[in-house]
XYZ file of N, CA and C in Angstrom:
525
model
N 1.013 -0.980 0.018
C 0.038 -0.069 -0.154
C 0.859 1.221 0.017
N 0.561 2.318 -0.734
C 1.077 3.773 -0.634
C 0.458 4.311 0.253
N 1.278 5.394 1.134
C 0.513 6.009 1.603
C 0.479 7.198 1.343
N -1.059 7.755 0.713
C -1.389 8.787 0.024
C -1.203 10.365 0.769
N -1.801 9.777 2.169
C -2.088 10.720 3.066
C -0.606 11.623 3.104
N 0.318 11.086 3.403
C 1.777 11.441 3.394
C 2.030 12.235 2.631
N 1.962 12.020 1.198
C 2.380 12.715 0.003
C 1.361 14.017 -0.275
N 0.155 13.868 0.155
C -0.941 15.208 0.062
C -0.297 16.093 0.953
N -0.054 15.955 2.168
C 0.619 16.908 3.266
C 2.191 17.434 2.817
N 2.800 16.782 2.040
C 3.929 17.061 1.871
C 3.629 18.413 0.446
N 2.995 17.737 -0.017
C 2.629 18.527 -1.380
C 1.828 19.900 -0.928
N 1.215 19.925 -0.143
C 0.048 20.741 0.736
C 1.713 21.907 1.284
N 2.329 21.374 2.032
C 3.178 22.482 2.806
C 4.343 22.751 1.493
N 4.536 22.125 0.718
C 5.715 22.823 -0.720
C 4.811 23.714 -1.144
N 3.456 23.673 -1.561
C 2.763 24.817 -2.238
C 2.707 26.009 -1.395
N 2.430 25.973 -0.134
C 2.146 26.483 0.862
C 3.742 27.598 0.687
N 4.825 27.326 0.860
C 6.044 27.454 0.995
C 6.231 28.148 -0.340
N 6.108 27.378 -1.217
C 6.113 28.123 -2.517
C 5.261 29.781 -2.672
N 4.090 29.434 -2.373
C 3.496 30.936 -2.064
C 4.059 32.081 -1.490
N 4.370 31.489 -0.302
C 5.067 32.576 0.613
C 6.486 33.307 0.061
N 6.978 32.172 -0.644
C 8.183 32.871 -1.498
C 7.762 33.764 -2.225
N 6.785 33.534 -3.061
C 6.293 34.319 -4.084
C 5.867 35.623 -3.635
N 4.876 35.518 -2.525
C 4.520 36.798 -1.871
C 5.664 37.436 -1.388
N 6.402 36.968 -0.679
C 7.696 38.027 -0.074
C 8.458 38.699 -1.361
N 8.637 37.797 -2.575
C 9.661 38.453 -3.419
C 8.714 39.718 -3.968
N 7.397 39.523 -4.472
C 6.687 40.290 -4.781
C 6.350 41.624 -3.948
N 6.500 41.587 -2.452
C 6.621 42.540 -1.809
C 7.878 43.124 -1.857
N 8.763 42.248 -1.843
C 10.344 43.244 -2.067
C 10.510 44.172 -3.169
N 9.850 43.319 -4.245
C 9.902 43.836 -5.507
C 9.774 45.389 -5.528
N 8.196 45.522 -4.878
C 7.466 46.856 -5.224
C 7.975 47.360 -4.466
N 8.001 47.538 -2.772
C 9.147 48.034 -2.047
C 10.362 48.580 -2.351
N 11.217 48.285 -3.140
C 12.042 48.149 -3.582
C 12.248 49.085 -4.800
N 11.193 48.846 -5.807
C 10.439 49.989 -6.516
C 9.803 51.436 -6.220
N 9.596 51.695 -5.253
C 8.918 52.861 -4.581
C 10.103 53.178 -3.626
N 11.162 52.573 -3.504
C 12.646 53.363 -2.570
C 13.214 53.850 -4.074
N 13.529 53.529 -4.997
C 13.846 53.687 -6.060
C 13.485 55.036 -6.624
N 12.070 54.947 -6.782
C 11.357 56.197 -7.538
C 11.696 57.206 -6.487
N 11.585 57.485 -4.863
C 11.512 58.003 -4.228
C 13.169 58.972 -4.195
N 14.534 58.234 -4.512
C 15.511 58.572 -4.632
C 15.842 59.452 -5.998
N 14.835 58.997 -6.623
C 15.387 60.483 -7.799
C 14.042 61.350 -8.294
N 13.573 61.547 -7.093
C 12.918 63.104 -6.785
C 13.656 64.286 -6.762
N 13.799 65.000 -7.316
C 14.593 66.248 -7.644
C 14.165 67.128 -6.722
N 14.991 68.057 -6.523
C 14.183 69.057 -5.479
C 13.438 69.787 -6.090
N 13.745 70.580 -7.518
C 12.514 70.826 -8.481
C 11.127 70.304 -8.282
N 11.279 68.641 -7.996
C 9.922 68.185 -8.091
C 9.083 68.599 -6.874
N 9.839 68.851 -6.052
C 9.043 69.047 -4.897
C 8.480 70.502 -4.307
N 7.093 70.379 -4.346
C 6.498 71.651 -4.556
C 5.955 72.335 -2.826
N 5.844 73.394 -2.876
C 5.579 74.029 -1.302
C 4.344 73.895 -1.213
N 3.765 73.682 0.158
C 1.992 73.966 0.529
C 1.561 75.045 -0.287
N 2.260 76.123 -0.748
C 1.686 77.492 -1.364
C 1.357 76.836 -2.519
N 2.001 76.123 -3.452
C 2.451 76.059 -4.581
C 0.739 75.057 -4.995
N 0.827 74.011 -4.261
C -0.260 73.396 -3.797
C -1.332 73.596 -3.747
N -1.645 74.661 -2.873
C -3.057 74.977 -2.596
C -3.522 75.958 -4.132
N -2.301 76.766 -4.807
C -2.613 77.709 -5.733
C -3.004 76.597 -6.481
N -2.173 75.497 -7.165
C -2.515 74.458 -8.160
C -4.030 73.907 -7.837
N -4.320 73.805 -6.744
C -5.649 73.122 -6.254
C -6.904 73.620 -6.761
N -6.564 75.012 -6.293
C -7.372 76.314 -6.399
C -7.622 76.584 -7.882
N -6.690 76.298 -8.739
C -6.607 76.478 -10.507
C -7.499 75.240 -11.085
N -7.292 74.402 -10.508
C -7.600 72.775 -10.726
C -9.373 72.770 -10.489
N -9.788 73.298 -9.469
C -11.199 73.456 -8.699
C -12.015 74.253 -9.463
N -11.444 75.545 -10.522
C -12.087 76.458 -10.909
C -12.194 75.500 -12.673
N -10.774 74.965 -12.965
C -11.405 74.415 -14.186
C -12.407 73.380 -14.209
N -12.760 72.753 -12.990
C -13.676 71.585 -12.876
C -14.881 72.231 -13.239
N -15.350 73.672 -12.676
C -16.365 74.010 -13.177
C -17.559 73.379 -12.335
N -17.547 73.092 -11.306
C -18.707 72.273 -10.528
C -19.617 73.146 -10.470
N -19.890 74.456 -10.205
C -20.972 75.164 -9.544
C -21.592 75.343 -10.930
N -20.937 75.652 -12.440
C -21.997 75.537 -13.343
C -22.983 74.398 -13.595
N -22.038 73.031 -12.802
C -22.803 72.084 -13.363
C -23.589 71.857 -11.793
N -24.011 72.521 -11.325
C -25.104 72.728 -10.263
C -24.577 71.796 -9.163
N -23.093 71.423 -9.066
C -22.388 70.570 -7.802
C -22.048 71.434 -6.868
N -22.533 72.082 -6.501
C -22.123 73.533 -5.208
C -21.226 72.808 -4.069
N -22.358 71.730 -3.457
C -21.598 71.204 -2.555
C -20.412 70.613 -2.659
N -19.872 70.031 -3.557
C -18.978 69.496 -3.706
C -18.071 70.231 -4.126
N -18.358 71.649 -4.891
C -17.176 72.301 -5.031
C -16.819 72.955 -3.450
N -17.652 73.448 -2.665
C -17.321 73.714 -1.293
C -16.499 72.801 -0.769
N -16.936 71.811 -0.667
C -16.087 70.738 0.079
C -14.601 70.469 -0.437
N -14.614 70.856 -1.543
C -13.049 70.555 -2.227
C -12.411 72.123 -1.847
N -13.458 73.049 -1.884
C -12.714 74.476 -1.172
C -12.199 74.279 0.092
N -12.817 73.521 1.031
C -12.537 74.023 2.422
C -11.421 72.786 2.678
N -11.522 71.681 1.810
C -10.390 70.627 1.897
C -8.661 71.492 1.056
N -8.876 72.036 0.237
C -8.102 72.739 0.107
C -7.413 73.869 1.123
N -7.996 74.626 1.674
C -7.478 75.372 2.584
C -7.283 74.544 3.686
N -8.051 73.611 4.262
C -7.870 72.801 5.485
C -6.174 72.467 5.213
N -6.152 71.531 3.898
C -4.773 70.717 3.639
C -3.555 71.798 3.674
N -3.978 73.023 2.961
C -2.862 73.971 3.127
C -2.641 74.581 4.586
N -3.526 74.786 5.626
C -3.141 75.349 6.845
C -2.784 74.219 7.544
N -2.999 72.967 7.548
C -2.014 71.628 7.867
C -0.668 71.809 7.721
N -0.423 72.170 6.172
C 0.972 71.921 5.547
C 1.862 72.868 6.521
N 1.412 74.186 6.475
C 2.042 75.429 7.139
C 2.411 75.259 8.619
N 1.112 75.115 9.119
C 0.851 75.154 10.601
C 1.327 73.459 11.337
N 1.411 72.556 10.712
C 1.944 71.597 10.739
C 1.100 70.866 12.190
N -0.272 70.786 11.616
C -0.935 70.212 12.770
C -1.879 69.528 12.109
N -2.955 68.614 12.692
C -4.415 67.803 11.575
C -5.521 68.600 11.445
N -5.354 69.863 11.273
C -6.644 70.604 11.111
C -7.753 70.173 9.695
N -7.346 69.013 9.378
C -8.303 68.413 8.691
C -9.312 67.890 9.100
N -8.886 67.528 10.229
C -9.805 66.704 11.083
C -10.781 67.409 12.173
N -10.578 69.027 11.943
C -10.860 70.172 13.104
C -12.439 70.246 12.347
N -13.228 70.734 13.060
C -14.181 71.419 12.646
C -13.852 72.984 12.234
N -14.933 73.807 11.451
C -14.688 74.974 11.555
C -13.963 76.124 12.797
N -14.879 75.769 14.041
C -14.594 76.717 14.928
C -13.429 76.007 15.493
N -12.819 75.043 15.570
C -11.771 74.395 16.169
C -10.507 75.062 15.131
N -10.777 75.447 13.707
C -9.926 75.663 12.880
C -9.401 77.085 13.365
N -10.793 77.866 13.752
C -10.585 79.455 14.239
C -9.533 79.360 15.526
N -10.216 78.484 16.425
C -9.613 78.670 17.590
C -7.644 78.354 17.132
N -7.561 77.293 16.335
C -5.934 77.238 16.047
C -5.257 78.333 15.407
N -5.872 78.644 14.640
C -5.357 79.908 13.394
C -5.393 81.574 14.026
N -6.166 81.500 14.943
C -6.432 82.925 15.434
C -5.155 83.698 15.892
N -4.108 83.281 16.351
C -2.724 84.123 16.916
C -1.807 83.761 15.674
N -1.985 82.879 14.837
C -1.104 82.775 13.378
C -1.437 83.693 12.000
N -2.467 84.677 12.389
C -2.673 85.517 11.016
C -2.709 87.073 11.800
N -3.051 88.057 10.700
C -3.210 89.118 11.082
C -5.031 89.009 11.166
N -5.839 90.274 11.603
C -6.862 90.162 12.494
C -7.791 90.110 10.917
N -7.326 90.907 10.200
C -7.836 91.125 8.633
C -8.026 89.833 7.921
N -6.879 89.126 7.633
C -7.000 88.038 7.314
C -7.806 86.949 8.000
N -7.775 87.123 9.314
C -8.466 85.728 10.206
C -10.024 86.122 9.904
N -10.838 87.147 9.829
C -11.845 87.673 9.306
C -12.574 87.173 7.981
N -11.413 87.055 7.340
C -12.050 86.629 5.615
C -12.014 84.978 6.043
N -10.790 84.580 6.853
C -11.071 83.076 6.503
C -12.613 82.766 7.343
N -12.583 83.290 8.601
C -14.121 83.021 9.015
C -15.264 83.319 8.126
N -15.120 84.383 7.327
C -16.548 84.552 6.148
C -16.430 83.678 5.069
N -15.042 83.200 5.102
C -14.901 82.139 3.611
C -15.666 80.728 4.572
N -15.169 80.291 5.170
C -15.611 78.919 6.266
C -16.761 79.050 6.463
N -17.783 79.957 6.900
C -19.234 80.102 7.279
C -19.873 80.067 5.777
N -19.419 80.500 4.702
C -20.167 80.462 3.698
C -19.929 79.534 2.998
N -18.981 78.865 3.096
C -18.473 77.273 2.846
C -19.440 76.378 3.821
N -19.548 76.247 4.760
C -20.535 75.335 5.418
C -22.039 75.963 5.243
N -22.493 77.001 5.188
C -23.863 77.382 4.317
C -24.301 76.807 3.292
N -23.249 76.600 2.234
C -23.387 75.783 0.752
C -23.791 74.386 0.877
N -22.453 73.959 2.313
C -22.608 72.712 2.361
C -23.573 72.153 3.012
N -23.472 72.437 4.398
C -25.182 71.734 5.374
C -26.202 72.608 5.071
N -26.608 73.951 4.469
C -27.846 74.301 4.472
C -28.486 74.284 2.994
N -27.505 73.558 2.598
C -28.019 73.857 0.830
C -28.576 75.137 0.029
N -27.469 76.024 0.603
C -27.355 77.379 -0.224
C -26.990 77.461 -1.405
N -27.742 77.977 -2.506
C -27.058 77.546 -3.917
C -26.782 79.089 -3.933
N -25.559 79.767 -4.240
C -24.839 81.121 -4.221
C -24.870 81.665 -5.790
N -24.928 82.785 -5.711
C -25.053 83.726 -7.160
C -23.797 83.139 -7.828
N -23.593 83.367 -9.058
C -22.179 83.436 -9.620
C -21.431 84.645 -9.062
N -21.807 85.799 -8.799
C -20.980 86.738 -8.187
C -20.045 86.067 -6.961
N -20.881 85.638 -5.797
C -20.612 84.720 -4.767
C -19.759 84.166 -4.818
N -20.003 83.305 -5.826
C -18.540 81.783 -6.154
C -17.529 82.729 -6.504
N -17.481 83.991 -7.220
C -16.288 84.231 -7.825
C -15.595 84.924 -6.378
N -16.861 85.371 -5.540
C -15.759 86.234 -4.455
C -15.449 85.400 -3.508
N -16.004 84.254 -3.447
C -15.417 83.039 -2.805
C -13.818 82.575 -3.130
N -13.838 82.368 -4.332
C -12.638 82.299 -5.130
C -11.483 82.691 -4.833
N -11.686 84.427 -4.687
C -11.159 85.393 -4.584
C -10.417 85.504 -3.285
N -11.544 85.426 -2.134
C -11.170 85.072 -0.651
C -10.362 83.911 -0.471
N -10.458 82.915 -1.142
C -9.712 82.140 -0.602
C -8.427 82.248 -1.331
N -8.043 82.838 -2.794
C -7.025 82.550 -2.658
C -5.871 84.209 -2.400
N -6.834 84.755 -1.409
C -6.250 86.106 -1.212
C -5.941 85.378 0.271
N -6.626 84.698 1.041
C -6.109 83.835 2.281
C -4.821 83.031 2.497
N -4.850 82.589 1.381
C -3.534 81.504 0.965
C -2.489 82.500 0.537
N -2.597 83.449 -0.311
C -1.516 84.693 -0.485
C -1.045 85.156 0.816
N -2.078 85.495 1.742
C -1.456 86.457 3.271
C -1.234 85.698 3.936
N -1.180 84.364 3.756
C -0.863 83.528 4.863
C 0.363 82.458 4.722
N 1.065 83.100 3.391
C 2.097 82.387 2.460
C 3.147 82.291 3.719
N 4.102 81.369 3.934
C 5.428 81.405 4.835
C 5.988 82.212 4.388
N 6.428 83.133 4.979
C 7.437 84.444 5.035
C 8.848 83.511 4.417
N 9.252 82.923 4.830
C 10.751 82.051 4.237
C 10.785 82.266 2.728
N 9.741 81.471 2.605
C 9.586 81.309 0.500
C 9.602 82.431 -0.188
N 8.819 83.337 0.446
C 8.834 84.942 -0.276
C 10.208 85.597 -0.231
N 10.812 85.597 0.984
C 12.688 86.191 1.128
C 13.270 85.323 0.292
N 12.933 84.418 -0.295
C 13.957 83.336 -1.037
C 13.561 83.686 -2.510
N 12.282 83.646 -2.931
C 11.941 84.282 -4.090
C 12.590 85.534 -4.392
N 12.448 86.540 -3.422
C 12.738 87.980 -3.584
C 14.412 87.929 -3.770
N 15.113 87.736 -2.788
C 16.209 87.390 -3.144
C 17.100 86.714 -4.422
N 16.310 85.509 -5.127
C 16.301 85.209 -6.292
C 16.218 85.899 -7.731
N 15.475 86.599 -7.274
C 14.866 87.639 -8.081
C 15.808 88.893 -8.233
N 16.292 89.475 -6.642
C 17.234 90.240 -7.020
C 18.761 89.952 -7.390
N 19.115 88.789 -7.239
C 20.239 87.963 -8.081
C 20.140 87.949 -9.655
N 18.762 87.780 -10.274
C 18.718 87.827 -11.424
C 18.747 89.241 -12.181
N 18.553 89.934 -11.085
C 18.084 91.394 -11.694
C 20.034 91.998 -11.502
N 20.625 91.262 -10.608
C 21.859 92.136 -10.224
C 22.101 93.039 -8.941
N 20.540 93.108 -8.481
C 20.545 93.975 -7.315
C 21.514 93.064 -5.853
N 22.008 93.748 -5.467
C 22.431 93.238 -4.061
C 21.775 92.822 -2.699
N 22.399 92.262 -2.173
C 21.197 91.927 -0.413
C 20.070 90.521 -0.443
């Protein structure tokens, strides 16, 4: 008599070992590609929070969601852009905060005029998102301009100084 049970058990064990080896190889290969890709990122490929926010606002405008009667989605994304930007420049988990928690967090980190504009912007976004308010086209344009102004006014100063000094070097101005 041949003991088939023993051969079946050995076959199952070999198939499991083979499967584990394939899984480990694919996992290693995937992680290796990601690591190599990260090493090839140039300094020029890295964008500041400011650049990302401006690009995101431009993309949001190009999507034209308001014209498609998708105001709620538009204002949800606008809120995300602002919160993501503040999360980056203030190094905090602002995305998880309510509007009022955001106000408490940024109150002393910007001038009073910018803070008032932020409150007005966030309250308007909340009105559209939660009260199903349908803004007029003029209100949409004002909101976009306000968001852009808030981002411009809260842009980290180190970046601005770097750009100014680079401009001066190109023009041949000292300092």
